Amino acid sequence: MASETLRVLIPEDRLQARIRELGRQIRQDYGDAPITCIGVLKGSFIFMADLVRAIGGDIRCEFLGVSSYHGGTRSTGVVRITEDLNNPIEGQHCLIIEDIVDTGLTLDYLLRTLEVRGPSSIKVCALLDKAPRREVDVKADYVGFSIPDEFVVGFGLDLGERFRNLPHVAVYTP
Ligand code: IMP
């Protein structure tokens, strides 16, 4: 694949500075309350690792596996849980941690799935927001960066499992 290109969209230092800001903001909003952070696998794992340290205080980490893409650059629109939470979330303040909100179908499905489990509150923190592509009316409470309608990789985001380990976010052109 000699012709594919990667162009840096958000460099590492901007990502880290923004994550520190988000962490401060989130901790300020929740006060001393314990927060159950729910990372949506696999894309959020790097963002979550940095974000939970930036939030600080009493944090529990849970993970949920979902699949909406099948190795391509467009969502299939069919969301499925591939790995469920290991623990109940009833009575807890939950923060869903997403890599990116694109059509919003994944987030809409997750919110509906988790709300019925009785959390005290449920909010969403997304590193990236591709608002022009939204198909359902969902919004993250905390957003790192709004980005244009381009396919991005790096910092946890992949294309067919590649590029997750890039320290920055890059636009992928086939
Ligand atoms: P949505 O359901 O369309 O909002 O898509 C959400 C999921 O699609 C994200 O959690 C990502 O895993 C994936 N996704 C959406 N846009 C991109 C992208 O530009 N690069 C990599 N993955 C993406």
Tab-separated table of C-alpha atoms and ligand atoms in Angstrom:
chain	number	residue	atom	x	y	z
A	1	MET	CA	0.000	0.000	0.000
A	2	ALA	CA	2.658	2.468	-1.077
A	3	SER	CA	0.257	5.323	-1.885
A	4	GLU	CA	-1.492	5.709	1.508
A	5	THR	CA	-0.668	8.884	3.438
A	6	LEU	CA	-0.949	10.065	7.036
A	7	ARG	CA	-1.129	13.784	7.824
A	8	VAL	CA	-0.845	14.926	11.442
A	9	LEU	CA	-4.098	16.604	12.495
A	10	ILE	CA	-3.598	16.882	16.259
A	11	PRO	CA	-0.022	16.637	17.535
A	12	GLU	CA	0.879	14.854	20.748
A	13	ASP	CA	1.466	18.008	22.827
A	14	ARG	CA	-1.982	19.416	21.972
A	15	LEU	CA	-3.631	16.094	22.835
A	16	GLN	CA	-1.896	15.945	26.192
A	17	ALA	CA	-2.646	19.578	27.055
A	18	ARG	CA	-6.329	19.151	26.198
A	19	ILE	CA	-6.597	15.900	28.172
A	20	ARG	CA	-5.183	17.656	31.231
A	21	GLU	CA	-7.825	20.382	30.831
A	22	LEU	CA	-10.613	17.831	30.433
A	23	GLY	CA	-9.421	15.979	33.525
A	24	ARG	CA	-9.435	19.131	35.627
A	25	GLN	CA	-12.876	20.100	34.359
A	26	ILE	CA	-14.361	16.657	35.021
A	27	ARG	CA	-12.948	16.432	38.557
A	28	GLN	CA	-14.226	19.923	39.302
A	29	ASP	CA	-17.723	18.986	38.068
A	30	TYR	CA	-17.906	15.757	40.108
A	31	GLY	CA	-16.225	17.092	43.250
A	32	ASP	CA	-14.954	14.230	45.427
A	33	ALA	CA	-17.473	11.724	44.074
A	34	PRO	CA	-16.261	8.348	42.824
A	35	ILE	CA	-16.551	8.072	39.038
A	36	THR	CA	-16.999	4.836	37.148
A	37	CYS	CA	-15.201	5.394	33.864
A	38	ILE	CA	-16.441	3.104	31.119
A	39	GLY	CA	-13.973	2.831	28.262
A	40	VAL	CA	-15.388	1.792	24.925
A	41	LEU	CA	-12.970	-0.706	23.402
A	42	LYS	CA	-10.836	-0.746	21.603
A	43	GLY	CA	-10.454	2.828	20.392
A	44	SER	CA	-10.583	4.574	23.779
A	45	PHE	CA	-7.855	2.658	25.598
A	46	ILE	CA	-5.047	5.168	25.117
A	47	PHE	CA	-7.228	8.231	25.719
A	48	MET	CA	-8.722	6.600	28.810
A	49	ALA	CA	-5.312	5.755	30.267
A	50	ASP	CA	-4.309	9.421	30.104
A	51	LEU	CA	-7.722	10.833	31.033
A	52	VAL	CA	-8.246	8.825	34.246
A	53	ARG	CA	-4.856	10.001	35.490
A	54	ALA	CA	-5.752	13.590	34.620
A	55	ILE	CA	-9.091	13.332	36.473
A	56	GLY	CA	-7.497	11.872	39.590
A	57	GLY	CA	-9.308	11.031	42.832
A	58	ASP	CA	-11.652	8.081	43.237
A	59	ILE	CA	-11.984	6.375	39.840
A	60	ARG	CA	-13.121	2.891	38.837
A	61	CYS	CA	-12.271	1.615	35.361
A	62	GLU	CA	-14.632	-0.598	33.414
A	63	PHE	CA	-14.566	-1.599	29.772
A	64	LEU	CA	-17.188	-2.356	27.208
A	65	GLY	CA	-16.521	-3.802	23.784
A	66	VAL	CA	-18.642	-2.669	20.871
A	67	SER	CA	-18.360	-3.221	17.211
A	68	SER	CA	-19.855	-1.006	14.551
A	69	TYR	CA	-17.103	-1.019	11.952
A	70	HIS	CA	-15.787	-4.049	10.201
A	71	GLY	CA	-12.340	-2.908	9.213
A	72	GLY	CA	-13.483	-0.194	6.783
A	73	THR	CA	-13.748	3.585	6.964
A	74	ARG	CA	-17.557	3.801	7.165
A	75	SER	CA	-19.844	2.605	9.940
A	76	THR	CA	-22.192	-0.242	9.146
A	77	GLY	CA	-24.801	1.355	11.413
A	78	VAL	CA	-25.269	-1.954	13.222
A	79	VAL	CA	-23.921	-1.762	16.763
A	80	ARG	CA	-23.265	-4.854	18.817
A	81	ILE	CA	-21.782	-5.411	22.296
A	82	THR	CA	-18.836	-7.759	21.936
A	83	GLU	CA	-17.828	-7.607	25.603
A	84	ASP	CA	-20.099	-6.496	28.424
A	85	LEU	CA	-19.195	-4.764	31.709
A	86	ASN	CA	-17.915	-7.070	34.439
A	87	ASN	CA	-19.745	-5.264	37.251
A	88	PRO	CA	-23.119	-3.633	37.919
A	89	ILE	CA	-23.279	0.174	37.579
A	90	GLU	CA	-26.428	0.732	39.626
A	91	GLY	CA	-26.187	3.837	41.813
A	92	GLN	CA	-22.862	4.927	40.323
A	93	HIS	CA	-21.793	8.083	38.506
A	94	CYS	CA	-20.774	6.745	35.111
A	95	LEU	CA	-18.631	8.456	32.530
A	96	ILE	CA	-18.528	6.789	29.114
A	97	ILE	CA	-15.151	7.358	27.469
A	98	GLU	CA	-15.226	7.260	23.666
A	99	ASP	CA	-12.496	7.836	21.112
A	100	ILE	CA	-14.758	9.531	18.587
A	101	VAL	CA	-18.422	10.298	18.004
A	102	ASP	CA	-19.168	10.038	14.299
A	103	THR	CA	-22.735	9.150	13.247
A	104	GLY	CA	-23.622	8.901	16.954
A	105	LEU	CA	-25.202	5.459	16.483
A	106	THR	CA	-22.755	3.746	18.848
A	107	LEU	CA	-23.194	6.314	21.593
A	108	ASP	CA	-26.971	6.362	21.249
A	109	TYR	CA	-27.043	2.579	21.572
A	110	LEU	CA	-24.669	2.612	24.560
A	111	LEU	CA	-26.629	5.271	26.416
A	112	ARG	CA	-29.878	3.360	25.934
A	113	THR	CA	-28.233	0.099	27.000
A	114	LEU	CA	-26.606	1.529	30.145
A	115	GLU	CA	-29.400	3.838	31.308
A	116	VAL	CA	-31.675	0.875	32.093
A	117	ARG	CA	-29.062	-0.476	34.519
A	118	GLY	CA	-29.839	2.309	36.998
A	119	PRO	CA	-26.686	4.462	37.258
A	120	SER	CA	-26.977	7.621	39.411
A	121	SER	CA	-25.830	9.622	36.427
A	122	ILE	CA	-24.369	8.989	33.039
A	123	LYS	CA	-22.221	11.362	31.022
A	124	VAL	CA	-19.972	11.053	28.013
A	125	CYS	CA	-16.434	12.222	27.320
A	126	ALA	CA	-15.241	11.881	23.722
A	127	LEU	CA	-11.761	12.758	22.540
A	128	LEU	CA	-12.989	13.636	19.051
A	129	ASP	CA	-16.303	14.818	17.652
A	130	LYS	CA	-17.147	14.613	13.948
A	131	ALA	CA	-20.369	16.629	14.301
A	132	PRO	CA	-21.084	17.067	10.548
A	133	ARG	CA	-21.621	13.300	10.260
A	134	ARG	CA	-24.217	12.969	13.015
A	135	GLU	CA	-27.247	10.814	12.155
A	136	VAL	CA	-28.850	10.671	15.603
A	137	ASP	CA	-29.214	13.470	18.107
A	138	VAL	CA	-26.601	12.587	20.726
A	139	LYS	CA	-23.957	14.815	22.205
A	140	ALA	CA	-20.946	14.197	24.402
A	141	ASP	CA	-20.821	16.233	27.628
A	142	TYR	CA	-17.063	16.682	27.292
A	143	VAL	CA	-15.274	16.856	23.934
A	144	GLY	CA	-11.553	17.088	23.333
A	145	PHE	CA	-11.571	18.338	19.731
A	146	SER	CA	-14.153	18.893	17.021
A	147	ILE	CA	-12.807	17.629	13.722
A	148	PRO	CA	-13.977	17.772	10.083
A	149	ASP	CA	-15.400	14.810	8.199
A	150	GLU	CA	-12.167	12.997	7.543
A	151	PHE	CA	-11.080	9.522	8.514
A	152	VAL	CA	-8.559	9.716	11.343
A	153	VAL	CA	-6.234	7.213	12.948
A	154	GLY	CA	-3.787	7.155	15.834
A	155	PHE	CA	-3.962	7.641	19.607
A	156	GLY	CA	-6.119	4.515	19.843
A	157	LEU	CA	-8.039	4.913	16.592
A	158	ASP	CA	-7.438	2.331	13.916
A	159	LEU	CA	-7.994	1.316	10.373
A	160	GLY	CA	-8.299	-2.468	10.317
A	161	GLU	CA	-6.348	-2.596	13.639
A	162	ARG	CA	-3.416	-0.549	12.302
A	163	PHE	CA	-2.158	2.839	13.579
A	164	ARG	CA	-3.558	2.674	17.139
A	165	ASN	CA	-0.058	3.263	18.542
A	166	LEU	CA	0.596	6.608	16.825
A	167	PRO	CA	1.162	9.264	19.524
A	168	HIS	CA	-0.866	11.826	17.539
A	169	VAL	CA	-4.132	11.894	15.561
A	170	ALA	CA	-3.612	11.778	11.788
A	171	VAL	CA	-5.850	11.996	8.726
A	172	TYR	CA	-5.646	8.834	6.689
A	173	THR	CA	-5.823	9.010	2.908
A	174	PRO	CA	-5.891	5.718	1.039
B	1	IMP	P1	-20.443	6.109	15.257
B	1	IMP	O1	-21.328	5.018	15.762
B	1	IMP	O2	-20.653	6.330	13.773
B	1	IMP	O3	-20.545	7.385	16.037
B	1	IMP	O4	-18.976	5.585	15.303
B	1	IMP	C1	-18.292	5.420	16.451
B	1	IMP	C2	-17.128	4.491	16.273
B	1	IMP	O5	-16.696	4.393	14.908
B	1	IMP	C3	-15.956	5.039	17.026
B	1	IMP	O6	-15.954	4.601	18.367
B	1	IMP	C4	-14.781	4.534	16.225
B	1	IMP	O7	-14.392	3.266	16.683
B	1	IMP	C5	-15.292	4.426	14.817
B	1	IMP	N1	-14.896	5.604	14.012
B	1	IMP	C6	-15.671	6.631	13.606
B	1	IMP	N2	-14.971	7.528	12.885
B	1	IMP	C7	-13.703	7.055	12.852
B	1	IMP	C8	-12.478	7.554	12.275
B	1	IMP	O8	-12.382	8.623	11.644
B	1	IMP	N3	-11.382	6.772	12.488
B	1	IMP	C9	-11.395	5.605	13.170
B	1	IMP	N4	-12.509	5.118	13.730
B	1	IMP	C10	-13.658	5.828	13.567
